[in-house]
Coordinates of C-alpha atoms and ligand atoms in Angstrom, one line a residue:
M1 CA 13.9 29.8 6.8
N2 CA 13.9 33.4 8.1
D3 CA 11.5 35.1 10.4
R4 CA 9.6 36.8 7.5
T5 CA 8.9 33.6 5.6
P6 CA 6.0 31.7 6.8
D7 CA 6.5 27.8 7.6
P8 CA 4.5 26.2 4.9
R9 CA 3.2 23.9 7.7
D10 CA 1.4 26.7 9.4
I11 CA -0.4 28.1 6.4
D12 CA -4.1 28.2 7.0
T13 CA -5.4 25.9 4.4
D14 CA -8.9 27.6 4.2
A15 CA -7.1 31.2 3.7
P16 CA -8.1 32.7 0.2
P17 CA -5.1 32.6 -2.5
R18 CA -2.7 35.5 -1.8
S19 CA -1.9 35.8 -5.6
P20 CA -4.8 35.2 -7.7
R21 CA -3.1 36.3 -10.8
R22 CA -1.0 32.9 -10.4
G23 CA -3.9 31.0 -9.0
F24 CA -4.8 27.7 -10.7
S25 CA -6.0 24.5 -9.4
R26 CA -4.4 21.2 -10.7
R27 CA -7.8 20.4 -12.5
A28 CA -8.1 23.8 -13.8
V29 CA -4.7 23.5 -15.6
I30 CA -6.0 20.2 -17.9
G31 CA -8.2 22.5 -19.8
G32 CA -7.1 25.8 -20.8
A33 CA -3.8 27.8 -20.9
G34 CA -2.4 25.4 -18.6
A35 CA -2.5 22.4 -21.1
G36 CA 0.1 24.5 -23.0
L37 CA 2.1 24.8 -19.8
V38 CA 2.2 21.3 -19.5
V39 CA 2.9 20.4 -23.2
A40 CA 6.0 22.9 -23.1
A41 CA 7.5 21.1 -20.4
G42 CA 8.3 18.1 -22.7
G43 CA 7.5 14.7 -24.1
V44 CA 6.8 12.7 -21.1
A45 CA 4.5 15.5 -19.7
L46 CA 2.9 15.8 -22.9
G47 CA 1.8 12.2 -22.8
R48 CA 0.6 12.6 -19.5
A49 CA -1.4 15.8 -20.2
S50 CA -3.2 14.2 -23.3
A51 CA -4.1 11.2 -21.4
S52 CA -5.5 13.3 -18.6
S53 CA -7.4 15.7 -21.0
Q54 CA -9.1 12.5 -22.9
S55 CA -10.2 11.1 -19.7
P56 CA -13.2 12.3 -17.8
P57 CA -12.1 14.8 -15.1
A58 CA -13.9 12.5 -12.5
Q59 CA -11.0 10.3 -11.7
V60 CA -11.5 11.0 -8.0
V61 CA -12.0 8.5 -5.5
E62 CA -13.8 9.6 -2.5
F63 CA -11.5 10.3 0.4
R64 CA -14.0 9.7 3.2
G65 CA -16.3 6.9 4.0
E66 CA -16.9 3.9 6.2
H67 CA -13.5 2.6 5.2
Q68 CA -10.4 4.1 4.1
A69 CA -10.0 4.2 0.2
G70 CA -6.9 2.2 -1.3
I71 CA -8.0 -1.0 0.3
T72 CA -11.0 -2.3 -1.9
T73 CA -10.7 0.4 -4.5
A74 CA -9.9 -1.1 -7.8
A75 CA -6.2 -1.4 -7.8
Q76 CA -4.6 1.5 -9.4
D77 CA -1.5 1.2 -11.7
R78 CA 1.2 2.7 -9.5
L79 CA 2.2 2.9 -6.0
H80 CA 4.2 4.9 -3.5
F81 CA 4.4 3.4 -0.3
A82 CA 6.2 5.4 2.7
S83 CA 6.9 4.4 6.2
F84 CA 7.6 7.3 8.7
D85 CA 9.4 7.3 12.0
V86 CA 7.8 9.7 14.4
V87 CA 10.8 11.8 15.5
T88 CA 9.3 13.8 18.1
D89 CA 7.8 13.1 21.6
S90 CA 5.1 15.7 21.4
R91 CA 1.6 14.6 21.3
D92 CA 0.4 18.1 20.4
D93 CA 3.1 18.4 17.4
L94 CA 2.0 14.9 16.0
I95 CA -1.7 15.6 16.3
A96 CA -1.0 19.2 14.5
M97 CA 0.8 17.3 11.6
L98 CA -2.1 14.6 11.1
R99 CA -4.6 17.4 11.1
R100 CA -2.3 19.2 8.2
W101 CA -1.7 16.0 6.5
T102 CA -5.7 15.2 6.4
S103 CA -6.5 18.5 4.8
A104 CA -3.7 18.3 2.2
A105 CA -4.4 14.5 1.5
E106 CA -8.0 15.1 0.9
R107 CA -7.3 18.1 -1.6
M108 CA -4.7 16.1 -3.5
T109 CA -7.1 13.0 -4.0
R110 CA -9.4 15.6 -5.6
G111 CA -6.7 16.9 -7.7
E112 CA -5.9 19.9 -6.1
E113 CA -2.6 21.3 -4.6
T114 CA -1.9 20.6 -1.0
V115 CA -3.2 24.1 0.0
D116 CA -5.0 26.6 -2.3
D117 CA -2.6 28.1 -4.7
G118 CA 0.2 26.4 -2.7
A119 CA 2.6 26.0 -5.6
T120 CA 3.0 29.5 -7.0
G121 CA 0.6 31.6 -5.5
L122 CA 2.0 32.3 -1.9
G123 CA 4.4 35.0 -2.9
D124 CA 8.0 35.2 -4.3
Y125 CA 9.5 35.0 -1.1
T126 CA 7.7 31.9 0.4
P127 CA 8.8 28.5 -0.2
P128 CA 5.9 27.0 -2.0
A129 CA 3.5 24.9 -0.1
D130 CA 2.9 22.4 -3.1
T131 CA 6.1 21.3 -4.9
G132 CA 4.1 21.6 -8.1
E133 CA 4.9 18.6 -10.2
A134 CA 1.3 17.5 -10.1
L135 CA 0.1 20.6 -11.7
G136 CA -2.2 19.5 -14.7
L137 CA -2.1 16.1 -13.9
G138 CA -5.6 15.6 -12.5
A139 CA -6.5 13.4 -9.6
A140 CA -5.4 10.1 -11.4
N141 CA -7.7 8.1 -8.8
L142 CA -5.2 8.9 -6.3
T143 CA -5.8 7.2 -3.0
L144 CA -4.0 7.8 0.2
T145 CA -4.2 5.2 2.8
I146 CA -2.8 6.0 6.6
G147 CA -1.8 3.3 9.0
F148 CA -0.2 3.2 12.5
G149 CA 2.8 0.8 13.2
P150 CA 3.4 -1.0 16.6
G151 CA 6.2 1.5 17.4
L152 CA 3.8 4.6 17.7
F153 CA 2.5 2.7 20.9
G154 CA 5.7 2.0 22.5
P155 CA 8.1 -1.0 22.2
S156 CA 8.3 -2.7 18.7
A157 CA 10.8 -4.7 16.7
A158 CA 12.4 -1.4 15.3
D159 CA 13.0 0.0 18.9
P160 CA 12.3 -2.5 21.7
D161 CA 13.1 0.0 24.4
R162 CA 10.8 2.6 23.2
P163 CA 8.6 4.4 25.8
D164 CA 5.0 5.3 25.1
R165 CA 5.7 8.4 23.9
F166 CA 2.0 9.9 22.9
G167 CA 0.2 8.1 26.0
I168 CA -1.7 5.7 23.5
G169 CA 0.0 2.3 24.8
D170 CA -3.3 1.2 26.3
R171 CA -5.1 2.0 23.1
K172 CA -2.9 -0.7 21.0
P173 CA -5.0 -3.3 19.4
A174 CA -4.0 -6.7 20.5
A175 CA -3.7 -7.8 16.8
L176 CA -1.2 -5.2 16.0
Q177 CA 2.2 -7.3 16.5
D178 CA 5.3 -7.3 14.7
L179 CA 5.5 -10.4 12.4
P180 CA 7.5 -13.4 13.6
G181 CA 10.6 -14.5 11.7
F182 CA 9.9 -16.7 8.9
A183 CA 12.3 -19.1 7.2
A184 CA 14.4 -18.1 4.2
E185 CA 14.0 -14.3 4.6
K186 CA 16.6 -11.8 5.0
I187 CA 14.9 -9.0 6.6
E188 CA 16.7 -5.4 6.4
P189 CA 15.7 -3.1 9.1
A190 CA 16.2 -0.2 6.6
R191 CA 13.3 -1.6 4.5
S192 CA 11.1 -2.5 7.3
Y193 CA 9.0 -1.3 10.2
G194 CA 7.9 2.3 11.0
D195 CA 5.4 4.5 13.1
I196 CA 3.3 5.6 10.3
C197 CA 2.6 4.4 6.7
I198 CA 1.2 6.1 3.7
Q199 CA 0.2 4.1 0.8
A200 CA -0.3 6.4 -2.2
C201 CA -1.8 4.6 -5.2
A202 CA -2.9 6.4 -8.4
D203 CA -2.9 5.8 -12.2
D204 CA -0.2 8.3 -12.7
P205 CA 3.3 7.6 -11.0
Q206 CA 3.9 11.4 -10.6
V207 CA 0.7 12.0 -8.7
A208 CA 1.5 9.3 -6.4
V209 CA 5.0 10.4 -5.9
H210 CA 3.9 14.2 -5.3
A211 CA 1.5 13.3 -2.7
I212 CA 4.2 11.1 -0.7
R213 CA 6.7 13.9 -1.3
N214 CA 4.5 16.7 0.0
L215 CA 3.3 14.8 3.0
A216 CA 6.9 14.1 3.9
R217 CA 7.7 17.9 3.5
M218 CA 4.9 18.8 5.6
A219 CA 5.9 16.3 8.3
F220 CA 9.5 18.0 8.7
G221 CA 10.5 18.0 12.4
V222 CA 7.5 15.5 13.5
A223 CA 8.0 12.5 11.1
A224 CA 10.8 11.4 8.8
V225 CA 10.8 8.6 5.9
R226 CA 12.3 5.7 7.2
W227 CA 11.7 3.8 3.9
S228 CA 9.7 3.9 0.8
Q229 CA 8.8 2.0 -2.2
L230 CA 7.9 2.6 -5.6
G231 CA 5.5 0.0 -7.3
F232 CA 4.2 -0.3 -11.0
G233 CA 2.0 -3.0 -12.5
R234 CA -0.6 -4.0 -10.0
T235 CA -0.5 -7.7 -9.0
S236 CA -4.0 -8.1 -7.9
S237 CA -7.4 -7.4 -8.8
T238 CA -9.7 -5.9 -6.2
T239 CA -12.9 -5.5 -8.1
Q240 CA -15.0 -8.0 -10.4
S241 CA -14.5 -5.7 -13.4
Q242 CA -10.7 -5.7 -13.3
S243 CA -8.8 -8.2 -15.2
T244 CA -6.0 -10.2 -13.8
P245 CA -2.6 -8.6 -14.4
R246 CA 0.7 -10.6 -14.5
N247 CA 3.6 -10.5 -12.0
L248 CA 7.3 -10.3 -12.9
F249 CA 7.3 -14.1 -13.1
G250 CA 4.9 -13.8 -15.9
F251 CA 2.0 -15.3 -14.2
K252 CA -1.6 -13.9 -13.8
D253 CA -1.5 -12.6 -10.2
G254 CA -4.8 -12.0 -8.1
T255 CA -7.1 -14.6 -9.7
N256 CA -8.5 -16.0 -6.3
N257 CA -8.3 -12.5 -4.6
L258 CA -10.9 -11.2 -2.2
R259 CA -12.8 -8.4 -4.2
A260 CA -14.9 -5.3 -3.4
E261 CA -17.9 -7.0 -4.2
D262 CA -17.3 -10.2 -1.7
T263 CA -18.9 -7.9 1.2
E264 CA -19.6 -10.8 3.4
L265 CA -16.3 -12.3 2.9
L266 CA -14.6 -9.0 3.5
D267 CA -16.7 -8.5 7.0
R268 CA -15.2 -11.8 7.9
W269 CA -11.7 -11.8 6.7
V270 CA -10.6 -7.8 6.2
W271 CA -12.7 -5.4 8.4
V272 CA -12.0 -5.4 12.3
G273 CA -15.5 -5.7 14.2
A274 CA -16.1 -4.0 17.5
E275 CA -16.2 -7.3 18.9
D276 CA -12.4 -7.9 18.3
N277 CA -11.2 -5.4 20.6
P278 CA -12.0 -4.1 24.2
P279 CA -13.4 -0.4 24.1
A280 CA -9.8 1.0 24.4
A281 CA -9.3 -0.2 20.9
H282 CA -12.6 0.5 19.3
W283 CA -10.9 3.3 17.4
M284 CA -10.1 0.3 15.1
T285 CA -13.6 -1.0 14.4
G286 CA -14.3 -0.7 10.7
G287 CA -10.3 -0.8 10.1
T288 CA -7.9 -3.6 8.9
Y289 CA -4.3 -4.6 9.3
L290 CA -1.8 -4.0 6.4
V291 CA 1.2 -6.3 5.9
A292 CA 3.8 -5.3 3.3
R293 CA 6.4 -7.5 2.5
R294 CA 9.3 -6.7 -0.1
I295 CA 9.9 -10.0 -1.8
R296 CA 12.8 -9.8 -4.2
M297 CA 12.4 -12.3 -6.9
D298 CA 15.2 -14.2 -8.3
I299 CA 14.5 -13.2 -12.0
E300 CA 17.5 -14.7 -13.8
P301 CA 17.2 -18.2 -12.6
W302 CA 13.5 -18.1 -13.1
D303 CA 13.9 -17.2 -16.7
R304 CA 15.9 -20.5 -17.2
A305 CA 13.4 -22.9 -15.5
H306 CA 11.6 -24.5 -18.1
L307 CA 7.8 -23.7 -18.6
L308 CA 6.6 -26.7 -16.9
E309 CA 8.6 -26.3 -13.9
Q310 CA 7.4 -22.8 -13.5
E311 CA 3.8 -23.9 -13.9
Q312 CA 4.2 -26.6 -11.4
I313 CA 5.7 -24.3 -8.9
I314 CA 2.8 -21.8 -9.2
G315 CA 0.0 -24.7 -9.5
R316 CA -1.4 -22.8 -12.7
T317 CA -0.8 -22.6 -16.3
K318 CA 1.0 -19.4 -17.7
A319 CA -1.1 -18.6 -20.6
A320 CA -4.5 -18.9 -19.1
G321 CA -3.9 -18.7 -15.5
A322 CA -5.8 -21.9 -15.0
P323 CA -5.3 -24.4 -12.2
L324 CA -3.2 -27.2 -13.4
G325 CA -5.6 -30.0 -14.9
Q326 CA -8.2 -27.5 -15.9
T327 CA -8.8 -24.8 -18.7
D328 CA -10.3 -21.7 -17.4
E329 CA -8.7 -19.0 -15.1
F330 CA -11.5 -19.0 -12.6
D331 CA -12.0 -23.0 -12.6
T332 CA -11.8 -24.1 -8.9
P333 CA -8.5 -25.9 -8.4
D334 CA -9.2 -29.6 -7.7
F335 CA -6.4 -30.5 -5.5
A336 CA -7.4 -34.0 -5.5
V337 CA -6.7 -35.0 -9.2
T338 CA -3.6 -37.1 -9.6
S339 CA -1.8 -38.4 -12.7
G340 CA -0.9 -41.8 -11.6
R341 CA -0.3 -41.5 -8.1
T342 CA 1.1 -37.9 -8.5
P343 CA -1.1 -34.9 -7.8
V344 CA -1.5 -32.8 -11.0
I345 CA -1.0 -29.7 -8.6
P346 CA 2.1 -30.6 -6.7
R347 CA 2.2 -30.8 -3.1
D348 CA 4.6 -27.9 -2.8
A349 CA 2.7 -25.6 -5.5
H350 CA 2.1 -22.3 -4.4
I351 CA -1.7 -22.0 -4.7
R352 CA -2.1 -25.3 -3.0
L353 CA -0.4 -24.0 0.3
A354 CA -1.9 -20.6 0.2
H355 CA -5.5 -21.9 -0.7
P356 CA -8.2 -21.5 2.0
D357 CA -9.0 -25.5 1.9
N358 CA -5.3 -26.1 3.1
L359 CA -5.6 -23.5 5.8
G360 CA -8.6 -23.8 7.7
G361 CA -10.5 -21.3 5.1
V362 CA -8.3 -18.4 5.9
R363 CA -8.4 -15.6 3.3
I364 CA -6.7 -12.2 2.8
L365 CA -7.1 -9.5 0.5
R366 CA -3.9 -9.0 -1.7
R367 CA -3.1 -5.6 -3.1
G368 CA 0.8 -5.7 -4.1
Y369 CA 2.7 -4.1 -6.9
N370 CA 5.7 -5.1 -9.0
F371 CA 8.8 -3.4 -8.2
T372 CA 12.2 -2.8 -10.1
D373 CA 14.7 -0.9 -8.2
G374 CA 17.6 -0.9 -11.0
S375 CA 20.3 -3.5 -10.6
D376 CA 22.1 -5.1 -7.8
G377 CA 25.6 -4.2 -9.0
F378 CA 26.2 -8.0 -9.7
G379 CA 24.2 -7.9 -12.9
H380 CA 21.1 -9.1 -11.4
L381 CA 17.8 -7.0 -11.4
D382 CA 16.5 -6.0 -8.0
A383 CA 13.0 -6.6 -9.0
G384 CA 10.1 -8.3 -7.3
L385 CA 6.9 -8.2 -5.7
F386 CA 6.0 -5.5 -3.2
F387 CA 3.5 -7.8 -1.4
I388 CA 0.5 -5.8 0.3
A389 CA -2.2 -7.7 2.0
F390 CA -5.0 -6.4 4.2
N391 CA -6.6 -8.8 6.9
R392 CA -8.7 -8.7 10.1
D393 CA -6.2 -10.5 12.2
T394 CA -2.7 -10.8 10.8
G395 CA -1.7 -13.3 13.7
R396 CA -4.6 -15.6 12.5
Q397 CA -4.3 -15.1 8.8
F398 CA -1.3 -13.9 7.3
V399 CA 1.1 -15.3 9.6
P400 CA -0.1 -19.1 9.3
M401 CA -0.2 -18.6 5.6
Q402 CA 3.2 -17.3 5.5
H403 CA 4.6 -19.9 7.8
A404 CA 3.1 -22.6 5.4
L405 CA 4.4 -21.0 2.4
S406 CA 7.9 -20.2 3.8
R407 CA 8.2 -24.3 5.0
K408 CA 6.9 -25.8 1.8
D409 CA 6.4 -23.4 -1.3
A410 CA 8.5 -24.5 -4.1
M411 CA 8.7 -20.7 -5.3
T412 CA 10.8 -20.1 -2.1
E413 CA 13.9 -21.1 -4.1
Y414 CA 13.3 -18.0 -6.2
L415 CA 12.4 -15.4 -3.3
I416 CA 14.3 -13.4 -0.9
P417 CA 11.9 -11.6 1.3
N418 CA 13.9 -8.5 2.7
G419 CA 11.3 -6.0 3.9
S420 CA 8.6 -6.6 6.4
S421 CA 6.3 -4.3 8.1
V422 CA 2.6 -4.3 9.8
F423 CA 0.5 -1.3 10.2
A424 CA -3.1 -0.8 11.9
I425 CA -5.1 0.8 9.3
P426 CA -8.1 2.7 11.1
P427 CA -11.6 3.1 9.4
G428 CA -12.5 5.7 7.2
L429 CA -13.2 9.3 8.1
G430 CA -16.5 11.0 8.8
P431 CA -17.1 14.6 7.6
D432 CA -14.6 16.9 9.2
E433 CA -12.6 14.2 11.0
W434 CA -8.8 14.0 10.7
W435 CA -6.4 10.9 10.3
G436 CA -6.3 9.3 13.8
Q437 CA -8.5 11.6 15.7
R438 CA -10.4 8.6 16.9
L439 CA -7.1 7.1 18.4
F440 CA -6.1 10.3 19.9
D441 CA -9.4 11.9 21.3
Ligands
LIG1 C1 1.7 -15.0 2.7 C2 0.9 -14.6 1.6 C3 1.3 -14.7 0.2 C4 2.6 -14.3 -0.3 C5 3.9 -13.8 0.6 C6 2.6 -14.6 -1.7 C7 3.5 -14.1 -2.7 C8 3.8 -14.4 -3.9 N1 2.6 -15.0 -4.7 C9 3.0 -14.8 -6.0 C10 2.2 -15.4 -7.1 C11 0.9 -15.8 -7.2 N2 0.4 -15.9 -5.7 C12 -0.9 -16.7 -6.3 C13 -1.9 -17.0 -5.4 C14 -1.9 -16.7 -4.0 N3 -0.9 -16.2 -3.4 C15 -1.4 -16.0 -2.0 C16 -0.6 -15.7 -1.1 C17 0.7 -15.1 -0.8 N4 1.3 -15.0 -2.1 C18 -2.8 -16.3 -2.1 C19 -3.7 -16.4 -0.8 C20 -3.3 -16.9 -3.2 C21 -4.2 -17.3 -3.7 C22 -4.6 -18.9 -3.4 C23 -5.8 -19.5 -3.9 O1 -6.8 -19.5 -3.3 O2 -6.0 -20.1 -5.0 C24 -1.0 -16.7 -7.9 C25 -1.9 -17.6 -8.5 C26 -3.1 -16.5 -8.9 C27 -4.1 -16.0 -7.9 O3 -4.8 -16.5 -7.3 O4 -3.6 -14.8 -7.6 C28 0.3 -16.3 -8.2 C29 0.8 -16.4 -9.7 C30 4.3 -14.3 -6.2 C31 5.3 -14.3 -7.4 C32 4.9 -14.2 -4.8 C33 6.0 -13.6 -4.3 C34 7.0 -12.9 -4.9
LIG2 FE1 0.9 -15.7 -4.1

């Protein structure tokens, strides 16, 4: 970058477009001349363009509110999840980046470029301030959810010797702790941990990828991507109107999940209350904690297991998703039913071990995605579940649940968890508020 080239990170997001002849917003493109532009780009884009043009333009999820979007929002089809290491010690630079991110993120969730006319309207000798691949795609229900990892506050599993670089160590909520080790996992640091996460969910993969790519670009010199994960095919339902999708084992996943309509249960099990923290950590009130686990699934041996074995491992039928011994997906599992002296839902079945009745009532909100990252060089698919859960106190909810599963779950034989992270997800933003403002102010 020479001294005549403005740093895209410094561009005033409120400034008028400098080259109106080229100016179009991502949504404006859907209709007129822009539609031709997208069609000309080829078949894949054609499919997306026509899907977008048939859909109502209102595929916009509100960015601001009491809680961040992307938690109880009806789970979209696609995920790009990124974890960042903060590479500066400058609190001012970090805050400046969070402010820039907030503006760009809000715009992208409305289907707009990161800055007005950023892709092509800033002049021929300026690096575009938007990479452009989402022009014409609409908002696609994009949500961007930010979280802060333990390492932002000082020592963590990723770097036990790290100092409190930003003077926020005393604001770290007690519930934000790295996960303990669990049986039968092979955690890879290069797929784990991180100082900041962004969960991008959308109904168009290119919209989600565009969002992460642009936030990563804007973070240059302040934060660097540590790892990221693409996901497809949601593995949960987070509203009552959504049908239950299937995971890569072929089973309905998300049947007994918490949903947006369960407001009392969400208050109890997901949203952080003021009473959960001393005043220094009240910035988390209305927030939640995210657990991300990359769980590789041994697809090939699973595919050789017979149907009854698969159903006994899960504890539900494969076709209907009904608890074993019952007929309907939403029947309540009856763990007491036996056939002779043998429980119909086996003692080591996944749903028995993860059910609240067997965990002192504990619940979590699941919002994971399937993934397939090609194959592993030995002819096996590198596929699985990118498990995402939100809970109010990870040490009291996710951790005991995972311990119970790791020790006894029959499914463990087919799983290799190899990525693991936790993040504090602050509450939603008020008008004009920027990401992290309540933590840094
Ligand atoms: C620690 C929490 C959980 C992990 C990790 C996990 C991994 C995992 N799960 C499936 C497939 C299914 N899970 C189902 C139910 C279910 N799973 C958890 C928790 C974890 N799962 C809970 C709390 C529940 C609900 C239990 C209940 O109350 O009944 C189901 C059944 C359908 C459903 O209710 O969602 C399936 C199928 C896989 C493949 C997997 C790791 C790769
Ligand atoms: Fe599960």
